Structures are given as C-alpha cells and as structure tokens.
Coordinates of C-alpha atoms and ligand atoms in Angstrom, one line a residue:
M121 CA 51.5 67.6 125.2
E122 CA 54.5 69.4 123.7
M123 CA 54.5 69.3 119.9
M124 CA 57.8 68.7 118.2
A125 CA 58.7 69.5 114.6
D126 CA 58.1 65.8 113.7
D127 CA 54.4 66.1 114.6
Y128 CA 53.8 68.4 111.6
D129 CA 52.9 67.4 108.2
T130 CA 56.2 67.4 106.2
R131 CA 54.5 69.2 103.4
D132 CA 54.1 72.1 105.7
I133 CA 57.7 72.0 106.8
L134 CA 58.8 72.1 103.2
R135 CA 56.9 75.3 102.5
P136 CA 59.2 78.1 101.2
L137 CA 60.2 81.2 103.2
V138 CA 58.3 84.3 102.2
F139 CA 59.7 87.8 101.6
R140 CA 57.9 91.1 101.5
L141 CA 59.4 94.1 99.7
H142 CA 58.4 97.7 99.9
E143 CA 58.5 99.8 96.8
N144 CA 61.8 100.8 95.3
V145 CA 63.8 98.0 96.9
P146 CA 66.6 97.2 94.4
A147 CA 65.8 94.3 92.0
I148 CA 68.7 92.2 93.2
V149 CA 67.1 91.7 96.6
R150 CA 64.1 90.0 94.9
E151 CA 66.4 88.1 92.5
V152 CA 68.5 86.6 95.3
L153 CA 65.5 85.6 97.4
L154 CA 63.9 83.9 94.4
E155 CA 67.2 82.2 93.7
R156 CA 67.1 80.8 97.2
G157 CA 63.7 79.4 96.6
W158 CA 61.7 82.0 98.6
T159 CA 58.3 83.2 97.4
E160 CA 57.0 86.8 97.4
F161 CA 54.3 87.8 99.9
D162 CA 50.9 88.4 98.3
K163 CA 48.9 90.9 100.3
K164 CA 45.6 89.7 98.8
E165 CA 46.2 86.0 99.2
Q166 CA 48.1 85.8 102.4
A167 CA 47.5 86.6 106.1
D168 CA 49.1 89.8 107.5
A169 CA 51.9 88.0 109.3
D170 CA 52.5 85.3 106.7
W171 CA 56.0 86.4 105.7
N172 CA 59.6 85.9 107.0
L173 CA 61.5 88.9 105.8
Y174 CA 60.3 92.5 105.2
W175 CA 62.8 94.7 103.3
R176 CA 62.3 98.4 103.1
N177 CA 64.4 101.3 102.0
S178 CA 63.0 103.5 104.8
P179 CA 62.5 103.0 108.5
F180 CA 59.7 100.8 109.7
R181 CA 56.7 102.1 111.5
M182 CA 56.7 101.4 115.2
T183 CA 53.7 99.2 114.8
D184 CA 55.8 97.0 112.5
H185 CA 58.3 96.6 115.3
H186 CA 55.7 96.0 117.9
S187 CA 53.9 93.3 116.0
I188 CA 57.1 91.4 114.9
K189 CA 56.7 87.7 115.1
P190 CA 59.4 85.1 116.0
W191 CA 59.7 83.9 112.4
Q192 CA 60.1 87.4 111.0
R193 CA 63.0 89.8 110.4
L194 CA 63.0 93.5 109.5
N195 CA 66.0 95.0 107.6
H196 CA 66.1 98.2 109.8
Y197 CA 66.7 98.9 113.4
P198 CA 64.7 101.8 114.9
E199 CA 66.8 104.9 115.0
A200 CA 69.7 103.6 112.9
V201 CA 69.7 107.0 111.3
R202 CA 71.6 108.2 114.4
I203 CA 74.8 107.5 112.6
T204 CA 73.8 107.7 109.0
R205 CA 73.1 111.4 108.9
K206 CA 76.4 113.2 108.6
D207 CA 75.7 115.8 111.3
Y208 CA 74.5 113.2 113.8
L209 CA 77.6 111.1 113.2
A210 CA 79.9 114.1 113.6
R211 CA 78.2 115.0 116.9
H212 CA 78.3 111.4 118.3
L213 CA 82.0 111.0 117.4
K214 CA 82.9 114.4 118.9
R215 CA 81.2 113.4 122.1
M216 CA 83.1 110.1 122.2
K217 CA 86.3 111.9 121.5
G218 CA 85.6 114.1 124.5
A219 CA 84.8 111.2 126.7
Y220 CA 87.4 108.7 125.7
G221 CA 90.2 110.8 124.2
S222 CA 91.2 111.8 120.8
A223 CA 93.8 109.0 120.4
L224 CA 91.1 106.4 119.8
Y225 CA 88.6 108.6 118.1
E226 CA 90.9 110.4 115.7
F227 CA 89.7 108.5 112.7
S228 CA 87.1 110.9 111.6
P229 CA 88.2 114.2 110.0
V230 CA 87.4 117.3 112.1
A231 CA 84.0 118.5 111.2
F232 CA 81.7 121.5 111.9
I233 CA 78.0 121.5 111.5
M234 CA 76.8 124.7 109.7
P235 CA 75.3 127.1 110.4
N236 CA 75.4 126.1 114.1
D237 CA 79.2 125.8 114.4
Y238 CA 80.0 128.7 112.1
V239 CA 81.9 130.7 114.8
K240 CA 83.9 127.6 115.8
F241 CA 84.8 127.0 112.2
I242 CA 85.9 130.5 111.7
A243 CA 88.1 130.3 114.8
E244 CA 89.8 127.1 113.5
Y245 CA 90.1 128.5 110.0
S246 CA 91.7 131.7 111.3
K247 CA 94.0 129.9 113.7
E248 CA 95.4 127.8 110.8
R249 CA 95.8 130.8 108.6
Q250 CA 97.8 132.7 111.3
S251 CA 100.2 129.9 112.2
V252 CA 103.5 130.5 110.4
G253 CA 104.8 127.8 108.2
R254 CA 101.6 125.7 108.2
R255 CA 99.9 125.1 104.9
P256 CA 96.2 125.9 105.2
S257 CA 93.9 122.9 105.1
Y258 CA 91.5 122.1 102.4
W259 CA 87.8 121.6 103.4
I260 CA 84.9 119.7 102.0
C261 CA 81.3 120.9 102.5
K262 CA 78.5 118.3 102.4
P263 CA 74.8 118.6 102.8
V264 CA 73.9 116.5 105.9
D265 CA 71.1 114.6 104.4
L266 CA 72.1 114.2 100.8
S267 CA 74.0 111.2 99.4
R268 CA 75.7 110.1 96.2
G269 CA 78.0 113.1 96.1
R270 CA 75.2 115.6 95.6
G271 CA 75.8 119.2 96.6
I272 CA 79.5 118.7 97.6
L273 CA 82.0 121.5 97.5
I274 CA 85.7 121.5 98.1
F275 CA 87.5 124.7 99.0
Q276 CA 90.6 126.2 100.6
D277 CA 89.5 129.8 100.8
I278 CA 86.5 130.6 103.0
K279 CA 85.2 133.0 100.4
D280 CA 84.3 129.9 98.3
L281 CA 82.2 128.4 101.0
V282 CA 78.5 128.7 100.1
Y283 CA 75.6 126.7 101.5
D284 CA 71.8 127.1 101.7
C285 CA 70.9 124.1 103.9
T286 CA 72.5 122.3 106.9
V287 CA 75.9 121.1 105.9
I288 CA 79.0 119.7 107.5
V289 CA 82.3 121.3 106.7
Q290 CA 84.9 118.7 107.2
K291 CA 88.7 118.7 106.8
Y292 CA 89.4 117.4 103.3
I293 CA 92.0 114.6 103.3
S294 CA 94.3 116.1 100.8
N295 CA 96.9 113.3 100.9
P296 CA 94.8 110.2 99.9
L297 CA 96.4 106.9 98.9
L298 CA 96.5 106.9 95.2
I299 CA 96.8 104.1 92.8
S300 CA 98.3 105.2 89.5
G301 CA 97.4 108.7 90.5
Y302 CA 93.7 107.9 91.1
K303 CA 92.0 108.5 94.4
L304 CA 90.0 105.7 95.9
D305 CA 87.8 104.8 98.9
L306 CA 86.4 101.6 100.4
R307 CA 82.8 100.7 100.7
L308 CA 82.7 98.3 103.6
Y309 CA 79.5 96.4 104.4
V310 CA 78.7 96.0 108.0
C311 CA 75.7 94.1 109.4
V312 CA 74.6 94.7 112.9
T313 CA 72.4 91.8 114.0
S314 CA 71.8 93.3 117.4
F315 CA 72.5 96.5 119.2
C316 CA 71.8 95.0 122.6
P317 CA 73.9 93.0 123.1
L318 CA 76.1 94.7 120.4
T319 CA 76.8 92.2 117.7
I320 CA 78.7 93.4 114.6
Y321 CA 79.7 91.6 111.5
A322 CA 82.1 93.1 108.9
Y323 CA 82.0 91.8 105.3
E324 CA 85.4 90.6 104.1
E325 CA 84.6 91.3 100.4
G326 CA 83.6 94.8 99.3
L327 CA 84.1 97.5 96.8
V328 CA 87.0 99.8 96.1
R329 CA 85.7 102.9 94.3
F330 CA 88.0 105.0 92.2
A331 CA 87.8 108.5 91.0
T332 CA 88.1 108.4 87.2
E333 CA 90.4 111.3 86.7
K334 CA 93.8 111.8 88.3
F335 CA 93.9 113.5 91.7
D336 CA 94.9 117.1 91.4
L337 CA 94.7 119.7 94.2
G338 CA 94.9 122.4 91.5
S339 CA 91.4 121.6 90.3
L340 CA 89.2 121.4 93.3
D341 CA 86.0 121.7 91.3
N342 CA 86.8 118.6 89.2
I343 CA 84.4 116.1 90.8
Y344 CA 85.7 113.2 88.7
A345 CA 89.1 113.7 90.4
H346 CA 88.0 114.3 94.0
L347 CA 84.8 112.3 94.5
T348 CA 84.8 108.5 94.4
N349 CA 81.0 108.0 94.2
T350 CA 80.1 105.7 91.4
S351 CA 76.9 107.6 90.9
I352 CA 79.1 110.5 89.7
N353 CA 82.0 108.7 88.0
K354 CA 79.8 106.5 85.8
Y355 CA 78.9 109.7 83.9
G356 CA 82.6 110.8 83.6
A357 CA 84.3 110.8 80.2
S358 CA 86.9 108.4 81.4
Y359 CA 84.6 105.8 83.0
E360 CA 84.5 103.4 80.1
K361 CA 88.1 104.0 79.0
Y362 CA 91.0 101.8 80.1
K363 CA 92.9 103.6 82.8
E364 CA 96.4 102.5 83.3
G365 CA 96.8 100.7 86.6
I366 CA 93.1 100.7 87.3
G367 CA 91.4 99.2 84.2
C368 CA 88.0 100.2 82.8
G369 CA 85.1 101.4 85.0
C370 CA 85.8 102.6 88.5
K371 CA 85.7 99.6 90.8
W372 CA 87.8 96.8 92.3
T373 CA 86.9 94.2 94.8
F374 CA 88.6 94.2 98.2
S375 CA 90.3 90.9 97.2
K376 CA 92.0 92.5 94.3
F377 CA 92.9 95.6 96.4
R378 CA 94.4 93.4 99.1
S379 CA 96.5 91.4 96.7
Y380 CA 97.7 94.6 95.2
L381 CA 98.7 95.9 98.6
R382 CA 100.5 92.7 99.4
I383 CA 102.5 92.9 96.2
F384 CA 103.9 96.2 97.5
G385 CA 104.5 94.7 101.0
A386 CA 101.8 96.8 102.7
D387 CA 100.3 95.2 105.8
D388 CA 96.7 94.7 104.6
T389 CA 95.9 92.7 107.7
L390 CA 96.8 95.6 110.0
L391 CA 94.8 97.9 107.8
W392 CA 91.8 95.7 108.2
Q393 CA 92.2 95.5 111.9
K394 CA 92.3 99.3 112.1
I395 CA 89.2 99.5 109.9
N396 CA 87.4 97.0 112.2
N397 CA 88.3 99.2 115.2
I398 CA 86.8 102.2 113.4
V399 CA 83.5 100.3 112.8
I400 CA 83.3 99.1 116.5
L401 CA 84.1 102.6 117.9
T402 CA 81.6 104.2 115.6
L403 CA 78.8 101.9 116.5
L404 CA 79.6 102.1 120.2
A405 CA 79.0 105.8 119.8
V406 CA 75.3 105.2 119.2
T407 CA 74.6 102.5 121.7
P408 CA 72.2 102.0 123.3
L409 CA 69.7 102.0 120.5
P410 CA 66.1 101.2 121.4
V411 CA 65.6 97.6 122.1
A412 CA 64.0 95.8 119.2
S413 CA 64.0 92.2 118.3
N414 CA 64.4 90.4 115.0
C415 CA 65.9 93.3 113.2
F416 CA 69.2 93.8 111.4
E417 CA 70.9 96.7 109.8
L418 CA 73.2 96.7 106.8
F419 CA 75.4 99.7 106.9
G420 CA 77.8 100.9 104.2
F421 CA 80.9 102.4 105.8
D422 CA 82.9 104.7 103.5
I423 CA 86.6 104.5 104.4
L424 CA 89.3 106.7 102.8
I425 CA 93.0 105.6 103.3
D426 CA 95.7 108.3 103.3
D427 CA 99.2 108.1 102.0
K428 CA 100.4 107.1 105.5
F429 CA 98.1 104.2 105.3
K430 CA 95.8 105.6 107.9
P431 CA 92.1 104.8 107.4
W432 CA 89.6 107.6 107.9
L433 CA 85.8 107.3 108.3
L434 CA 84.0 109.5 105.8
E435 CA 80.5 108.5 106.5
V436 CA 78.1 105.7 107.3
N437 CA 75.4 104.9 104.8
Y438 CA 71.8 103.8 105.5
N439 CA 70.6 101.4 102.7
P440 CA 74.0 101.1 100.9
A441 CA 73.5 101.1 97.2
L442 CA 72.5 97.6 95.9
C443 CA 72.1 98.6 92.3
L444 CA 74.3 96.8 89.7
D445 CA 76.4 99.1 87.7
C446 CA 79.0 96.6 86.6
S447 CA 80.0 92.9 86.8
I448 CA 82.0 93.6 90.0
D449 CA 78.8 95.0 91.7
D450 CA 77.0 91.8 90.6
T451 CA 79.7 89.5 92.1
V452 CA 80.0 91.4 95.4
K453 CA 76.4 92.4 96.0
R454 CA 74.8 89.1 95.0
K455 CA 77.0 87.1 97.4
L456 CA 76.5 89.8 100.1
L457 CA 72.8 89.3 99.9
H458 CA 73.0 85.6 100.0
D459 CA 75.3 85.8 103.1
I460 CA 72.9 88.3 104.8
V461 CA 70.1 85.7 104.4
E462 CA 72.4 83.1 105.9
L463 CA 73.2 85.5 108.8
L464 CA 69.4 85.8 109.5
N465 CA 69.6 82.2 110.7
Y466 CA 66.2 81.0 109.6
K467 CA 65.1 77.6 110.9
Q468 CA 62.9 75.1 109.2
I469 CA 60.2 75.9 111.7
D470 CA 60.1 79.5 110.4
T471 CA 58.6 78.3 107.2
L472 CA 55.4 77.4 109.2
R473 CA 54.7 80.9 110.2
Q474 CA 51.7 81.7 112.3
N475 CA 48.8 79.9 110.8
Q476 CA 50.7 76.7 109.9
V477 CA 51.1 75.5 113.5
A478 CA 48.6 72.7 113.9
G479 CA 46.4 74.7 111.6
T480 CA 44.8 76.7 114.4
K481 CA 44.9 80.1 115.9
T482 CA 44.8 79.2 119.6
D483 CA 45.4 81.9 122.2
R484 CA 48.3 80.1 123.9
R485 CA 50.2 77.1 122.8
R486 CA 53.6 75.5 122.7
V487 CA 55.4 75.4 119.5
P488 CA 58.7 73.9 118.6
W489 CA 61.2 76.6 118.1
S490 CA 64.2 75.0 116.6
T491 CA 65.1 72.0 114.5
T492 CA 67.3 70.8 117.3
G493 CA 64.3 70.0 119.4
E494 CA 64.4 72.9 121.9
S495 CA 61.1 74.5 122.5
G496 CA 59.7 77.7 123.7
T497 CA 56.4 79.0 124.9
W498 CA 54.8 81.6 122.8
E499 CA 51.7 83.7 123.4
A500 CA 49.8 84.1 120.2
P501 CA 50.4 85.7 117.9
G502 CA 53.9 84.9 118.7
L503 CA 55.4 87.4 121.2
L504 CA 56.1 87.7 124.8
T505 CA 56.6 90.8 126.9
C506 CA 60.0 91.2 128.4
R507 CA 58.9 89.9 131.8
Q508 CA 57.2 87.0 130.2
V509 CA 60.4 86.3 128.3
A510 CA 62.4 86.1 131.5
K511 CA 59.8 83.9 133.2
C512 CA 59.2 81.6 130.4
T513 CA 62.8 81.1 129.4
S514 CA 64.1 80.6 132.9
A515 CA 61.6 77.7 133.4
S516 CA 63.6 74.5 133.3
S517 CA 60.9 72.7 131.3
V518 CA 61.5 75.2 128.5
Q519 CA 65.2 75.6 128.4
P520 CA 67.2 73.5 130.8
S521 CA 70.5 75.5 130.6
V522 CA 70.5 79.1 129.6
H523 CA 73.7 80.5 128.4
P524 CA 74.9 83.6 130.3
L525 CA 74.8 85.7 127.2
L526 CA 71.1 85.0 126.7
Q527 CA 70.5 85.6 130.4
A528 CA 72.3 89.0 130.1
T529 CA 70.2 89.9 127.1
R530 CA 67.1 89.3 129.1
R531 CA 68.4 91.3 132.0
S532 CA 69.0 94.3 129.8
I533 CA 65.7 93.9 128.2
R534 CA 64.0 93.9 131.6
K535 CA 65.9 97.0 132.6
V536 CA 64.7 98.9 129.6
A537 CA 61.2 97.5 130.1
T538 CA 61.1 98.9 133.7
L539 CA 62.1 102.3 132.4
T540 CA 59.4 102.0 129.7
K541 CA 56.7 101.6 132.1
K542 CA 57.8 104.7 134.0
T543 CA 58.1 106.9 131.0
A544 CA 55.2 105.5 129.1
R545 CA 52.8 106.9 131.5
A546 CA 54.1 110.5 131.0
H547 CA 54.2 110.6 127.2
P548 CA 51.8 110.4 124.4
R549 CA 52.4 107.7 121.9
K550 CA 54.5 108.7 118.9
T551 CA 55.3 107.0 115.7
L552 CA 58.9 106.4 114.6
T553 CA 58.4 108.9 111.8
S554 CA 57.2 111.7 114.0
E555 CA 60.0 110.8 116.4
L556 CA 62.7 111.1 113.8
R557 CA 61.2 114.2 112.3
E558 CA 61.2 115.8 115.6
R559 CA 64.8 114.9 116.1
M560 CA 65.9 116.0 112.7
N561 CA 64.3 119.4 113.3
M562 CA 66.1 119.7 116.5
P563 CA 69.8 120.2 116.0
K564 CA 70.5 120.2 119.7
I565 CA 68.7 119.1 122.8
P566 CA 67.7 122.2 124.6
S567 CA 69.5 122.6 127.9
Q568 CA 66.3 122.2 129.9
A569 CA 65.4 119.0 128.2
K570 CA 69.0 117.8 128.7
A571 CA 68.7 118.4 132.4
E572 CA 65.4 116.5 132.5
A573 CA 66.7 113.7 130.5
K574 CA 69.7 113.4 132.8
N575 CA 67.4 112.8 135.7
K576 CA 65.8 109.9 133.9
Q577 CA 69.0 107.8 133.4
L578 CA 68.5 104.1 133.2
P579 CA 69.1 102.3 136.5
G580 CA 72.8 101.5 136.8
A581 CA 73.9 103.9 134.2
G582 CA 75.5 106.4 136.6
H583 CA 79.0 105.0 137.0
S584 CA 80.1 105.5 133.4
P585 CA 80.5 109.1 132.2
H586 CA 79.8 107.9 128.7
K587 CA 76.7 106.0 129.7
S588 CA 75.2 109.0 131.4
T589 CA 75.8 111.5 128.6
Q590 CA 74.6 109.1 126.0
L591 CA 71.5 108.0 127.8
S592 CA 70.5 111.5 128.6
H593 CA 70.9 112.5 125.0
W594 CA 69.0 109.6 123.6
L595 CA 66.7 108.5 126.4
P596 CA 64.6 105.6 125.1
T597 CA 61.1 106.8 124.4
P598 CA 57.9 105.0 125.4
D599 CA 57.4 103.5 122.1
F600 CA 60.8 102.2 121.7
C601 CA 60.7 100.6 125.1
N602 CA 57.3 99.0 124.7
Y603 CA 58.6 96.2 122.7
E604 CA 57.6 92.7 123.2
L605 CA 60.7 90.7 122.7
T606 CA 61.1 87.2 121.4
T607 CA 62.9 84.8 123.7
R608 CA 65.7 83.6 121.5
P609 CA 67.8 86.2 119.6
Y610 CA 68.1 84.7 116.1
F611 CA 71.7 85.7 115.8
L612 CA 72.9 83.3 118.5
S613 CA 74.0 79.8 117.5
D614 CA 71.9 76.9 118.7
K615 CA 75.0 75.1 119.8
D616 CA 76.4 77.5 122.4
Q617 CA 74.1 80.5 122.4
R618 CA 76.9 82.8 121.2
P619 CA 77.1 84.9 118.1
I620 CA 78.2 82.8 115.2
P621 CA 81.9 83.7 114.4
R622 CA 81.6 83.6 110.6
V623 CA 78.7 83.3 108.2
G624 CA 79.8 83.3 104.5
D625 CA 82.1 86.3 104.2
F626 CA 80.6 88.0 107.3
V627 CA 83.1 87.9 110.1
L628 CA 82.1 88.7 113.7
I629 CA 84.1 91.7 114.8
F630 CA 82.2 92.4 118.0
P631 CA 82.3 91.0 120.6
F632 CA 86.0 90.3 119.8
N633 CA 87.0 88.6 123.1
E634 CA 85.5 87.3 126.3
A635 CA 85.9 90.6 128.1
A636 CA 84.1 92.5 125.3
L637 CA 81.4 89.9 125.4
Q638 CA 80.9 90.3 129.1
A639 CA 80.9 94.1 128.8
S640 CA 78.2 94.0 126.2
R641 CA 75.9 91.7 128.2
D642 CA 74.0 93.6 130.7
G643 CA 73.5 96.8 128.8
T644 CA 76.5 98.0 127.0
D645 CA 79.4 98.9 129.3
V646 CA 81.1 101.2 126.9
K647 CA 83.9 102.1 129.3
S648 CA 85.1 98.5 129.7
I649 CA 84.7 97.9 126.0
I650 CA 86.9 100.9 125.2
K651 CA 89.5 99.5 127.7
E652 CA 89.5 96.3 125.7
I653 CA 89.9 98.1 122.4
N654 CA 92.8 100.1 123.8
K655 CA 94.5 96.8 124.7
L656 CA 93.8 95.5 121.2
V657 CA 95.1 98.6 119.5
R658 CA 98.4 98.4 121.6
K659 CA 98.8 94.8 120.4
Q660 CA 98.1 95.9 116.8
L661 CA 101.0 98.3 116.8
P662 CA 104.0 96.1 115.9
S663 CA 107.2 97.6 114.6
K664 CA 106.0 96.2 111.2
Q665 CA 103.9 99.4 110.9
Q666 CA 107.1 101.3 110.4
N667 CA 108.0 99.2 107.4
T668 CA 104.5 99.7 106.0
K669 CA 104.9 103.5 106.2
K670 CA 108.1 103.4 104.2
R671 CA 106.6 101.2 101.5
V672 CA 103.4 103.0 101.1
G673 CA 105.4 105.9 99.9
Y674 CA 106.4 103.7 97.0
L675 CA 102.9 102.4 96.5
T676 CA 101.4 105.8 96.1
S677 CA 103.9 106.8 93.6
V678 CA 103.1 103.8 91.4
Ligands
ADP215 P1 77.8 111.3 100.0 O1 76.9 110.8 101.0 O2 77.3 112.4 99.2 O3 78.4 110.2 99.1 P2 80.4 111.3 101.3 O4 80.7 111.8 102.6 O5 80.5 109.9 101.1 O6 79.1 111.9 100.8 O7 81.4 112.0 100.2 C1 81.4 111.7 98.9 C2 82.9 111.5 98.4 O8 83.6 112.6 98.6 C3 83.6 110.4 99.1 O9 83.3 109.1 98.5 C4 85.0 110.8 99.0 O10 85.5 110.4 97.7 C5 84.9 112.3 99.0 N1 85.1 112.8 100.4 C6 84.2 113.0 101.3 N2 84.7 113.5 102.4 C7 86.0 113.6 102.3 C8 87.1 114.0 103.1 N3 86.9 114.5 104.3 N4 88.3 114.0 102.6 C9 88.5 113.5 101.3 N5 87.6 113.1 100.5 C10 86.3 113.1 101.0

C-alpha cells in the first residue's frame, strides 16, 4: 500500500530541518538557519545522512555527490571553479567570443594569461603604442587564484609589470562611473539551482562597493582609489570618515544605487537587463557542467560600470564573502541567505530524512515525496540511477502527467549516463580534488588529448560548433557521469514543474522565455539560446539609451 504523508506520526513531520556546516563557514549561515528553526547536525548523535543541507567553503568530494539523498542539498556544484578562477573564465569567454562573435561577448575586458600569453600581450601592447593619436591603455595584473585584491598591480608602462605566479593581465577600465569622484563596482549574487537544464536566479538586492579615496589615474599605486574590495578599503584612512556624496564606510545597497540613478534619469532597468545578459552569457560559457543533483551554487559576480553606462564583468567569485563588516552587509546578506533557503524548496517530507520513514530501513519502499500528495519510488537509501529515474517516473502510477521540462531533464541525464558507461570502463576512478588539481596544473589541453576528446563527443553534440568545442574541452569524466539522480529536481514548482519565477528577491533570469526553455531542455543548445539572447538584446536597445548616455555624463561629474 502506498503511504501518504498523513500516515506518519505528526510529531515526526514537525521535526526540524538539519544543517551541516564544514569548518570556516561564516557565522551568519548558522545564525540564519537557527533563526529559521533548523538544528545543527551532530555527527556523534545522528546517522550519516540525517541532514538536509551541507554547506562548505570548498568543493565537495565526489563521494558526497554520489551519496546525495533526495532530502539533501549541497552548496556547490562539481567543477563550478571553471568560471571562478580568473584564467579559466578568461579562456572560456575568449572561446565564446570566437564562436559567437565579439558583439555579444564584449563585456569582459581583454585579458592575457601570463606567462603563456606573454608574446600575444607584447604584440597588443606594441600595436597600441605604435598607433598614432591613441592613448596607451592602462592594464591591471591579477594573480589567477587569489582574491580580495591581493597581489594586484595597475600599470601603463610594461617596465612596471612584474609577476612571480600565473596572472591575468587585463585591460584596466580607466573611465569608470564615479559617484562624487569615487570608483564603485557591484557585487551581484547569482544562484544557479541547476546547470542541466540551466536555471539561473539573479538577486535583486546586492552591494555597491566604493573605493574610499577619489579616483586618480595619476596615482596608480593607490589601492584605496583604484580597488573597490571591502577587504582593502576597510583598512583605509577614509573608511570611517564621512565622504561627501557617499557617506561613511564603503557600501550602498543596490536599492539605494538604483534610486540614485533614477534621480539622474539614468535607465537603471536597461542597465539591469544588460547585467542579466552578462550573467547568462557567462554561465553558458561553462555549460555543460557535470550532471549532479540537489546542488546549488551561489556566485558573486563583480560588475564595473563605465562612464558610458556599460557594465563590464570583472570576475566571478566562488563563495562570495558572507562576513558582516557593516550594517548594510547584515541587511543584504541575512535576507540573501533566507531567500536561498527558500529557493531550496524544502518540503515537509524532507524533515523525515532517511530513518524517519516508517521507522525502518527497508531495501525498497514507496515514500510520499511531496506535501501535495504526489509520490515517487525510491530505492534505499534514496537514490535511483538515471535509467531507473526514467523508468520509474514515466510509470503512470507514479506520476500521471510529466511536464516536458522534466522529461527533457531525464533525457539529458540518460544521454550523459550512456556516455558515462562507455568512458567509465576506460578510466580509473578519480576524486574531485585530484580532478581539479590536475586541471589546475594543466593550463591547456595538450593537442593530442584535445583530438582524443573530440572523438568522444556526446551523442548529438555535433551540429553546434560551440557544443563540440566545449564538450571536447570539458568532456565529462567517469566520476561526474556516474551520478545517481533523484527523480524530481527540487527547483521545479509542484504546480507546473517549471522553475519558480521569483523566490524572495531572487528572480529567474534563465530560462527567460519559452524558446530558451526549449533550448535548455535536452542538453543545452547554446546556439539556439544565443539566438534568443540576440533577439532580446535587439529589443533592449531603445532610443532611450541615447538619452541615458547624455545624462550619465552629468551623473559622473556629480
Ligand atoms: P579579486 O579577486 O582580488 O578581488 P578582482 O578581479 O575582483 O580581484 O579585482 C579587484 C578590484 O580591482 C575590483 O573590485 C575592481 O575595483 C578592480 N578591478 C579589477 N579588474 C579591473 C579592471 N579590468 N578595470 C578596472 N578595475 C578593475
């Protein structure tokens, strides 16, 4: 007999959700979860799988992904580091520019990875120097795997360029939007609830981070004038002081910034649309990521706006800072975390976790899987293989009508699973850490490996130039493909099995229309998605932009 939620003892159903934190997770994560009535996982007292959310500052081990249970979520996707390391990001964006044209992918400053691109950089540098009437560019040199402004150097003359590790040398945006003479950038929070099908939420609230001394190209070594990192500016002499037009400290909320822009007649909505396009185009550059269920990734996108009101992507942060340096941090980050938990879409049944179902550990049983009365078949301890997922969820007794999006998810899962089986035989098992270490130590895929990888394209990937290059570069490895996937992606609404359009201040920005949804269904059809984005961009270019350009001149001089 099928058991429904009502068959359980209500005392069980009212059990709290349980979080598990790895060391060094910012205190606010614990605070928010406790505020929500969650309890903390106790390794000594509780069974291994008796938790609902595991939060770490570093990637999970593959075994954590393999053993994920339907009631659990992990705060990292495997291989998210593909866009969060500066050199990886630069390489992916360059490839996309080559495949889809620089018109769409011109939001990232030209970058060279050193020492590999040294010759190319010199060529570009010399070309500029030789062109008559052109002012030579400024450049910024950043270590690829450092954060918080550490090791950064800004220069105009090549004789000032020094580095002793892998760095990227990027064109320095020397005409930033200034408010009262201070440089600023935006920390945009983006949550990806799935890379397959791609599902992206942008957070409407966020942080504007100011430099604490006035922008001045005459003093390139003044970090308080050129870098907007809070980790730097909080130690500046002007941090605590009241700065005209900015206030004390070095932060505003997006809300305040947007009101400010509106006062000066700048089109903040158009700016936000452009920023959302940047986010989508950037994340498209790293799809497909390995298939993994019940994960999410919170990214911090750093966006700089220039005096022509053009947003530029500076970098994408893994584990964006959740420390609280000021009351603005508290307001924004606390609500952000609450909204993330909402986005994770826990159901009452999730509080039961493994051992709570009928108080037994049977090998195979049916458990209710949503409060709306739908049910699924789960193989203990709670997972199905891709094939089983397809079989089980297509059975009418389990789910009478399956939304096409869900069907598509399953199809793409099956595709990857087929590939897995083939590749798994040929490769030894690797851990995520060894996998990443290997990749980090390997700046470029050797040409032979490239050729081999090309031959192993996923079925159906041949028709798109993007797909083939991407898959050959990042061919799923046996481990990544060996996932056992849960039947119901947590990020789909119960009502219509589509991504929920808004959760708190999180707004769904991808898929943004029906065509984009279709294109992200059966494996990501990047070509079709790019076509849709091109249409969108054309629509977003009203004559209004001209007005904005004129007025921003005024704004920057304020
Ligand atoms: P980190 O990971 O060390 O914070 P970022 O790439 O975010 O490195 O750079 C730190 C700061 O330097 C940014 O917040 C921004 O203020 C400034 N910056 C970085 N790249 C550029 C650039 N290309 N043009 C102008 N300013 C930049």
